[in-house]
Amino acid sequence: MTFEDYIALAIFVLLWGGFSWATDGRRNFKRVSLTRLMNENRRRWIRNSLNRDLKMIDTQIIAGLQAGTAFFASTTIFALGGCFALLGATEQVQMIFNDLPQVFRGGRTGFELKVGGLTCLFGYSFFQFGWSYRLFNYCSILMGGIPMTAEMTRDRQAAERAAERAIRLNILAAKHFNAGLRAIFLSIGYLGWFISPYVFIILTSFVIFVLTRRQFFSEARTALIEDAHEALKH
């Protein structure tokens, strides 16, 4: 590990932390993020469920969210297995790296530390997806506890409180899902560290640029922003 490696790692952590802080859905920036817009649509969806007795639509949505979360959780398990396999093949990988003239040679210890960091990255992602899956499961239970329309007319406030609990849990589950997905995206930038700390910085900055554009300047955001303006005022 060289001084450049430590600088690159510090920049990686700072960019990751700064982007997470800016896009977690709780910051009221002048330009609304895609995450915050989707949080408002989650609220709209669950509040709409108060007006229908048949919750099959809602259970299908929850099932779809759980299926996507489970897919990424299982994917990170395979990635973790690949990292451990890479640690067992350190010598073969080093032989390949030595034949590449542009590779930054950090030695066996440096390589193993980098693989260990990549393993931690995928481990973090797996726990985020696992907890998100669990929270979506809890949310489905809370959705089942939302009163029927006849009961809602008798006690509207109690029904709205039940819906608000499901909303908060659904948004929290989405927050952990986004955190796990963000770690997977940033692992692409992390792979540049195996070549050079400078490539590490460049790739990480590029990934953050792409994610920032999707959050604040994408067509998906444009499609949602018009209908969400009124909801965000309240």
mmCIF file of C-alpha atoms in Angstrom:
data_model
loop_
_atom_site.group_PDB
_atom_site.id
_atom_site.type_symbol
_atom_site.label_atom_id
_atom_site.label_comp_id
_atom_site.label_asym_id
_atom_site.label_seq_id
_atom_site.Cartn_x
_atom_site.Cartn_y
_atom_site.Cartn_z
ATOM 1 C CA MET A 1 0.000 0.000 0.000
ATOM 2 C CA THR A 2 1.410 3.354 -1.062
ATOM 3 C CA PHE A 3 0.500 6.931 -0.207
ATOM 4 C CA GLU A 4 -1.463 7.134 -3.479
ATOM 5 C CA ASP A 5 -3.463 4.065 -2.452
ATOM 6 C CA TYR A 6 -4.520 5.682 0.818
ATOM 7 C CA ILE A 7 -5.488 8.904 -0.974
ATOM 8 C CA ALA A 8 -7.537 6.979 -3.542
ATOM 9 C CA LEU A 9 -9.276 4.988 -0.808
ATOM 10 C CA ALA A 10 -10.073 8.182 1.125
ATOM 11 C CA ILE A 11 -11.554 9.780 -2.008
ATOM 12 C CA PHE A 12 -13.618 6.628 -2.611
ATOM 13 C CA VAL A 13 -15.068 6.746 0.908
ATOM 14 C CA LEU A 14 -15.738 10.496 0.749
ATOM 15 C CA LEU A 15 -17.494 10.285 -2.609
ATOM 16 C CA TRP A 16 -19.567 7.331 -1.455
ATOM 17 C CA GLY A 17 -20.536 8.995 1.821
ATOM 18 C CA GLY A 18 -21.280 12.342 0.186
ATOM 19 C CA PHE A 19 -23.467 10.827 -2.501
ATOM 20 C CA SER A 20 -25.354 8.710 0.041
ATOM 21 C CA TRP A 21 -25.929 11.758 2.226
ATOM 22 C CA ALA A 22 -27.223 13.816 -0.714
ATOM 23 C CA THR A 23 -29.590 11.185 -2.131
ATOM 24 C CA ASP A 24 -31.073 9.394 0.882
ATOM 25 C CA GLY A 25 -34.423 11.123 0.317
ATOM 26 C CA ARG A 26 -34.333 13.322 3.417
ATOM 27 C CA ARG A 27 -32.416 16.315 2.057
ATOM 28 C CA ASN A 28 -34.528 19.211 0.803
ATOM 29 C CA PHE A 29 -32.307 20.436 -2.003
ATOM 30 C CA LYS A 30 -33.554 22.983 -4.484
ATOM 31 C CA ARG A 31 -33.366 20.256 -7.124
ATOM 32 C CA VAL A 32 -35.374 17.248 -5.968
ATOM 33 C CA SER A 33 -33.703 13.853 -6.259
ATOM 34 C CA LEU A 34 -35.244 10.833 -7.968
ATOM 35 C CA THR A 35 -35.215 8.960 -4.650
ATOM 36 C CA ARG A 36 -37.313 11.629 -2.959
ATOM 37 C CA LEU A 37 -39.754 11.687 -5.845
ATOM 38 C CA MET A 38 -40.168 7.920 -5.602
ATOM 39 C CA ASN A 39 -40.724 8.205 -1.845
ATOM 40 C CA GLU A 40 -43.654 10.502 -2.587
ATOM 41 C CA ASN A 41 -45.047 7.957 -5.043
ATOM 42 C CA ARG A 42 -44.713 5.243 -2.411
ATOM 43 C CA ARG A 43 -46.834 7.392 -0.120
ATOM 44 C CA ARG A 44 -49.391 7.927 -2.866
ATOM 45 C CA TRP A 45 -49.597 4.200 -3.574
ATOM 46 C CA ILE A 46 -50.174 3.121 0.028
ATOM 47 C CA ARG A 47 -52.614 5.937 0.740
ATOM 48 C CA ASN A 48 -54.595 4.880 -2.316
ATOM 49 C CA SER A 49 -54.909 1.411 -0.808
ATOM 50 C CA LEU A 50 -57.168 2.938 1.850
ATOM 51 C CA ASN A 51 -59.849 3.349 -0.789
ATOM 52 C CA ARG A 52 -60.061 -0.284 -1.887
ATOM 53 C CA ASP A 53 -60.907 -3.456 -0.021
ATOM 54 C CA LEU A 54 -59.159 -5.793 -2.445
ATOM 55 C CA LYS A 55 -55.450 -5.547 -1.701
ATOM 56 C CA MET A 56 -54.285 -7.963 -4.421
ATOM 57 C CA ILE A 57 -52.662 -5.111 -6.339
ATOM 58 C CA ASP A 58 -50.693 -4.089 -3.267
ATOM 59 C CA THR A 59 -49.565 -7.620 -2.451
ATOM 60 C CA GLN A 60 -48.343 -8.062 -6.040
ATOM 61 C CA ILE A 61 -46.309 -4.858 -5.806
ATOM 62 C CA ILE A 62 -44.753 -5.956 -2.510
ATOM 63 C CA ALA A 63 -43.988 -9.380 -3.983
ATOM 64 C CA GLY A 64 -42.246 -7.741 -6.938
ATOM 65 C CA LEU A 65 -40.143 -5.570 -4.625
ATOM 66 C CA GLN A 66 -39.176 -8.610 -2.565
ATOM 67 C CA ALA A 67 -38.277 -10.619 -5.664
ATOM 68 C CA GLY A 68 -35.939 -7.887 -6.916
ATOM 69 C CA THR A 69 -34.307 -7.578 -3.514
ATOM 70 C CA ALA A 70 -33.834 -11.350 -3.236
ATOM 71 C CA PHE A 71 -32.230 -11.433 -6.691
ATOM 72 C CA PHE A 72 -29.593 -8.883 -5.768
ATOM 73 C CA ALA A 73 -28.994 -10.535 -2.383
ATOM 74 C CA SER A 74 -28.271 -13.876 -4.066
ATOM 75 C CA THR A 75 -26.068 -12.122 -6.633
ATOM 76 C CA THR A 76 -23.878 -10.636 -3.914
ATOM 77 C CA ILE A 77 -23.467 -14.130 -2.423
ATOM 78 C CA PHE A 78 -21.984 -15.305 -5.734
ATOM 79 C CA ALA A 79 -19.764 -12.211 -5.807
ATOM 80 C CA LEU A 80 -18.530 -13.002 -2.291
ATOM 81 C CA GLY A 81 -17.708 -16.526 -3.382
ATOM 82 C CA GLY A 82 -15.751 -15.126 -6.321
ATOM 83 C CA CYS A 83 -13.754 -12.885 -3.975
ATOM 84 C CA PHE A 84 -12.770 -15.824 -1.775
ATOM 85 C CA ALA A 85 -11.821 -17.821 -4.870
ATOM 86 C CA LEU A 86 -9.682 -14.881 -5.999
ATOM 87 C CA LEU A 87 -7.833 -14.920 -2.684
ATOM 88 C CA GLY A 88 -7.004 -18.580 -3.260
ATOM 89 C CA ALA A 89 -5.588 -17.815 -6.692
ATOM 90 C CA THR A 90 -3.368 -14.889 -5.689
ATOM 91 C CA GLU A 91 -0.210 -16.308 -7.227
ATOM 92 C CA GLN A 92 -1.823 -16.996 -10.608
ATOM 93 C CA VAL A 93 -3.339 -13.519 -10.691
ATOM 94 C CA GLN A 94 -0.011 -11.916 -9.790
ATOM 95 C CA MET A 95 1.659 -13.765 -12.649
ATOM 96 C CA ILE A 96 -0.928 -12.339 -15.044
ATOM 97 C CA PHE A 97 -0.549 -8.837 -13.615
ATOM 98 C CA ASN A 98 3.222 -8.982 -13.990
ATOM 99 C CA ASP A 99 2.811 -9.465 -17.737
ATOM 100 C CA LEU A 100 0.781 -6.251 -18.050
ATOM 101 C CA PRO A 101 3.053 -3.219 -18.377
ATOM 102 C CA GLN A 102 0.452 -0.662 -17.271
ATOM 103 C CA VAL A 103 -0.497 -2.381 -14.033
ATOM 104 C CA PHE A 104 0.484 -0.768 -10.774
ATOM 105 C CA ARG A 105 2.416 -3.443 -8.892
ATOM 106 C CA GLY A 106 1.567 -3.337 -5.215
ATOM 107 C CA GLY A 107 2.756 -6.816 -4.351
ATOM 108 C CA ARG A 108 0.963 -9.832 -2.943
ATOM 109 C CA THR A 109 -0.016 -8.179 0.342
ATOM 110 C CA GLY A 110 -1.449 -5.148 -1.419
ATOM 111 C CA PHE A 111 -3.439 -7.362 -3.764
ATOM 112 C CA GLU A 112 -4.883 -9.405 -0.901
ATOM 113 C CA LEU A 113 -5.850 -6.238 0.966
ATOM 114 C CA LYS A 114 -7.666 -4.945 -2.092
ATOM 115 C CA VAL A 115 -9.525 -8.225 -2.525
ATOM 116 C CA GLY A 116 -10.393 -8.099 1.178
ATOM 117 C CA GLY A 117 -11.829 -4.620 0.675
ATOM 118 C CA LEU A 118 -13.871 -5.826 -2.288
ATOM 119 C CA THR A 119 -15.163 -8.693 -0.147
ATOM 120 C CA CYS A 120 -16.239 -6.222 2.544
ATOM 121 C CA LEU A 121 -17.990 -4.157 -0.116
ATOM 122 C CA PHE A 122 -20.067 -7.099 -1.316
ATOM 123 C CA GLY A 123 -20.653 -8.217 2.275
ATOM 124 C CA TYR A 124 -22.037 -4.788 3.116
ATOM 125 C CA SER A 125 -24.233 -4.950 0.036
ATOM 126 C CA PHE A 126 -25.563 -8.387 1.005
ATOM 127 C CA PHE A 127 -26.558 -7.259 4.501
ATOM 128 C CA GLN A 128 -28.308 -4.204 3.066
ATOM 129 C CA PHE A 129 -30.295 -6.347 0.635
ATOM 130 C CA GLY A 130 -31.045 -8.915 3.335
ATOM 131 C CA TRP A 131 -32.408 -6.300 5.717
ATOM 132 C CA SER A 132 -34.337 -4.615 2.899
ATOM 133 C CA TYR A 133 -35.985 -7.953 2.053
ATOM 134 C CA ARG A 134 -36.967 -8.377 5.683
ATOM 135 C CA LEU A 135 -38.412 -4.869 5.868
ATOM 136 C CA PHE A 136 -40.475 -5.410 2.720
ATOM 137 C CA ASN A 137 -41.794 -8.555 4.407
ATOM 138 C CA TYR A 138 -42.757 -6.515 7.482
ATOM 139 C CA CYS A 139 -44.347 -3.930 5.208
ATOM 140 C CA SER A 140 -46.559 -6.584 3.612
ATOM 141 C CA ILE A 141 -47.788 -7.527 7.086
ATOM 142 C CA LEU A 142 -48.560 -3.904 7.888
ATOM 143 C CA MET A 143 -50.371 -3.578 4.574
ATOM 144 C CA GLY A 144 -52.551 -6.494 5.618
ATOM 145 C CA GLY A 145 -53.377 -4.616 8.821
ATOM 146 C CA ILE A 146 -54.786 -1.571 7.012
ATOM 147 C CA PRO A 147 -58.547 -1.464 7.764
ATOM 148 C CA MET A 148 -61.175 -2.156 5.159
ATOM 149 C CA THR A 149 -63.143 0.701 3.637
ATOM 150 C CA ALA A 150 -66.134 0.217 5.954
ATOM 151 C CA GLU A 151 -63.921 0.372 9.052
ATOM 152 C CA MET A 152 -62.025 3.342 7.643
ATOM 153 C CA THR A 153 -65.201 5.422 7.437
ATOM 154 C CA ARG A 154 -65.797 4.816 11.141
ATOM 155 C CA ASP A 155 -62.251 5.720 12.237
ATOM 156 C CA ARG A 156 -60.382 7.516 9.472
ATOM 157 C CA GLN A 157 -57.499 8.601 11.689
ATOM 158 C CA ALA A 158 -56.696 5.050 12.812
ATOM 159 C CA ALA A 159 -56.662 3.879 9.185
ATOM 160 C CA GLU A 160 -54.354 6.734 8.188
ATOM 161 C CA ARG A 161 -51.988 5.895 11.050
ATOM 162 C CA ALA A 162 -51.854 2.265 9.897
ATOM 163 C CA ALA A 163 -51.101 3.410 6.349
ATOM 164 C CA GLU A 164 -48.416 5.805 7.582
ATOM 165 C CA ARG A 165 -46.654 2.978 9.431
ATOM 166 C CA ALA A 166 -46.586 0.919 6.237
ATOM 167 C CA ILE A 167 -45.319 3.960 4.294
ATOM 168 C CA ARG A 168 -42.431 4.582 6.686
ATOM 169 C CA LEU A 169 -41.376 0.940 6.627
ATOM 170 C CA ASN A 170 -41.616 0.769 2.839
ATOM 171 C CA ILE A 171 -39.447 3.874 2.427
ATOM 172 C CA LEU A 172 -36.935 2.484 4.923
ATOM 173 C CA ALA A 173 -36.773 -0.821 3.016
ATOM 174 C CA ALA A 174 -36.169 1.105 -0.208
ATOM 175 C CA LYS A 175 -33.411 3.088 1.500
ATOM 176 C CA HIS A 176 -31.519 -0.092 2.407
ATOM 177 C CA PHE A 177 -32.116 -1.526 -1.069
ATOM 178 C CA ASN A 178 -30.653 1.627 -2.632
ATOM 179 C CA ALA A 179 -27.650 1.423 -0.299
ATOM 180 C CA GLY A 180 -26.930 -2.148 -1.382
ATOM 181 C CA LEU A 181 -27.358 -1.322 -5.059
ATOM 182 C CA ARG A 182 -25.109 1.722 -4.674
ATOM 183 C CA ALA A 183 -22.367 -0.472 -3.224
ATOM 184 C CA ILE A 184 -22.582 -2.781 -6.244
ATOM 185 C CA PHE A 185 -22.287 0.178 -8.618
ATOM 186 C CA LEU A 186 -19.290 1.520 -6.720
ATOM 187 C CA SER A 187 -17.609 -1.878 -6.842
ATOM 188 C CA ILE A 188 -17.087 -1.166 -10.557
ATOM 189 C CA GLY A 189 -14.993 1.851 -9.618
ATOM 190 C CA TYR A 190 -13.248 -0.168 -6.921
ATOM 191 C CA LEU A 191 -12.015 -2.660 -9.528
ATOM 192 C CA GLY A 192 -9.838 0.108 -10.966
ATOM 193 C CA TRP A 193 -7.719 -0.089 -7.824
ATOM 194 C CA PHE A 194 -6.303 -3.411 -9.040
ATOM 195 C CA ILE A 195 -4.780 -1.508 -11.955
ATOM 196 C CA SER A 196 -3.733 1.765 -10.334
ATOM 197 C CA PRO A 197 -4.910 4.149 -7.604
ATOM 198 C CA TYR A 198 -5.321 6.769 -10.326
ATOM 199 C CA VAL A 199 -7.618 4.495 -12.317
ATOM 200 C CA PHE A 200 -9.453 3.833 -9.031
ATOM 201 C CA ILE A 201 -10.114 7.568 -8.594
ATOM 202 C CA ILE A 202 -11.140 8.072 -12.209
ATOM 203 C CA LEU A 203 -13.548 5.117 -12.313
ATOM 204 C CA THR A 204 -15.084 5.995 -8.944
ATOM 205 C CA SER A 205 -15.608 9.596 -10.035
ATOM 206 C CA PHE A 206 -17.196 8.370 -13.263
ATOM 207 C CA VAL A 207 -19.591 6.063 -11.376
ATOM 208 C CA ILE A 208 -20.579 8.885 -9.007
ATOM 209 C CA PHE A 209 -21.106 11.179 -12.009
ATOM 210 C CA VAL A 210 -23.426 8.641 -13.659
ATOM 211 C CA LEU A 211 -25.375 8.056 -10.424
ATOM 212 C CA THR A 212 -25.688 11.795 -9.792
ATOM 213 C CA ARG A 213 -26.984 12.362 -13.296
ATOM 214 C CA ARG A 214 -29.597 9.646 -12.812
ATOM 215 C CA GLN A 215 -30.694 11.122 -9.506
ATOM 216 C CA PHE A 216 -30.927 14.776 -10.515
ATOM 217 C CA PHE A 217 -30.874 15.091 -14.324
ATOM 218 C CA SER A 218 -32.315 11.886 -15.775
ATOM 219 C CA GLU A 219 -35.370 11.372 -17.973
ATOM 220 C CA ALA A 220 -36.881 9.224 -15.220
ATOM 221 C CA ARG A 221 -36.754 12.219 -12.857
ATOM 222 C CA THR A 222 -38.282 14.477 -15.505
ATOM 223 C CA ALA A 223 -41.142 12.009 -15.940
ATOM 224 C CA LEU A 224 -41.943 12.167 -12.222
ATOM 225 C CA ILE A 225 -41.239 15.769 -11.308
ATOM 226 C CA GLU A 226 -44.340 17.372 -12.829
ATOM 227 C CA ASP A 227 -46.874 15.268 -10.922
ATOM 228 C CA ALA A 228 -44.853 15.437 -7.709
ATOM 229 C CA HIS A 229 -44.652 19.226 -7.438
ATOM 230 C CA GLU A 230 -48.001 19.545 -5.752
ATOM 231 C CA ALA A 231 -47.380 16.632 -3.382
ATOM 232 C CA LEU A 232 -44.012 18.045 -2.271
ATOM 233 C CA LYS A 233 -45.605 21.368 -1.317
ATOM 234 C CA HIS A 234 -47.648 19.710 1.417
#
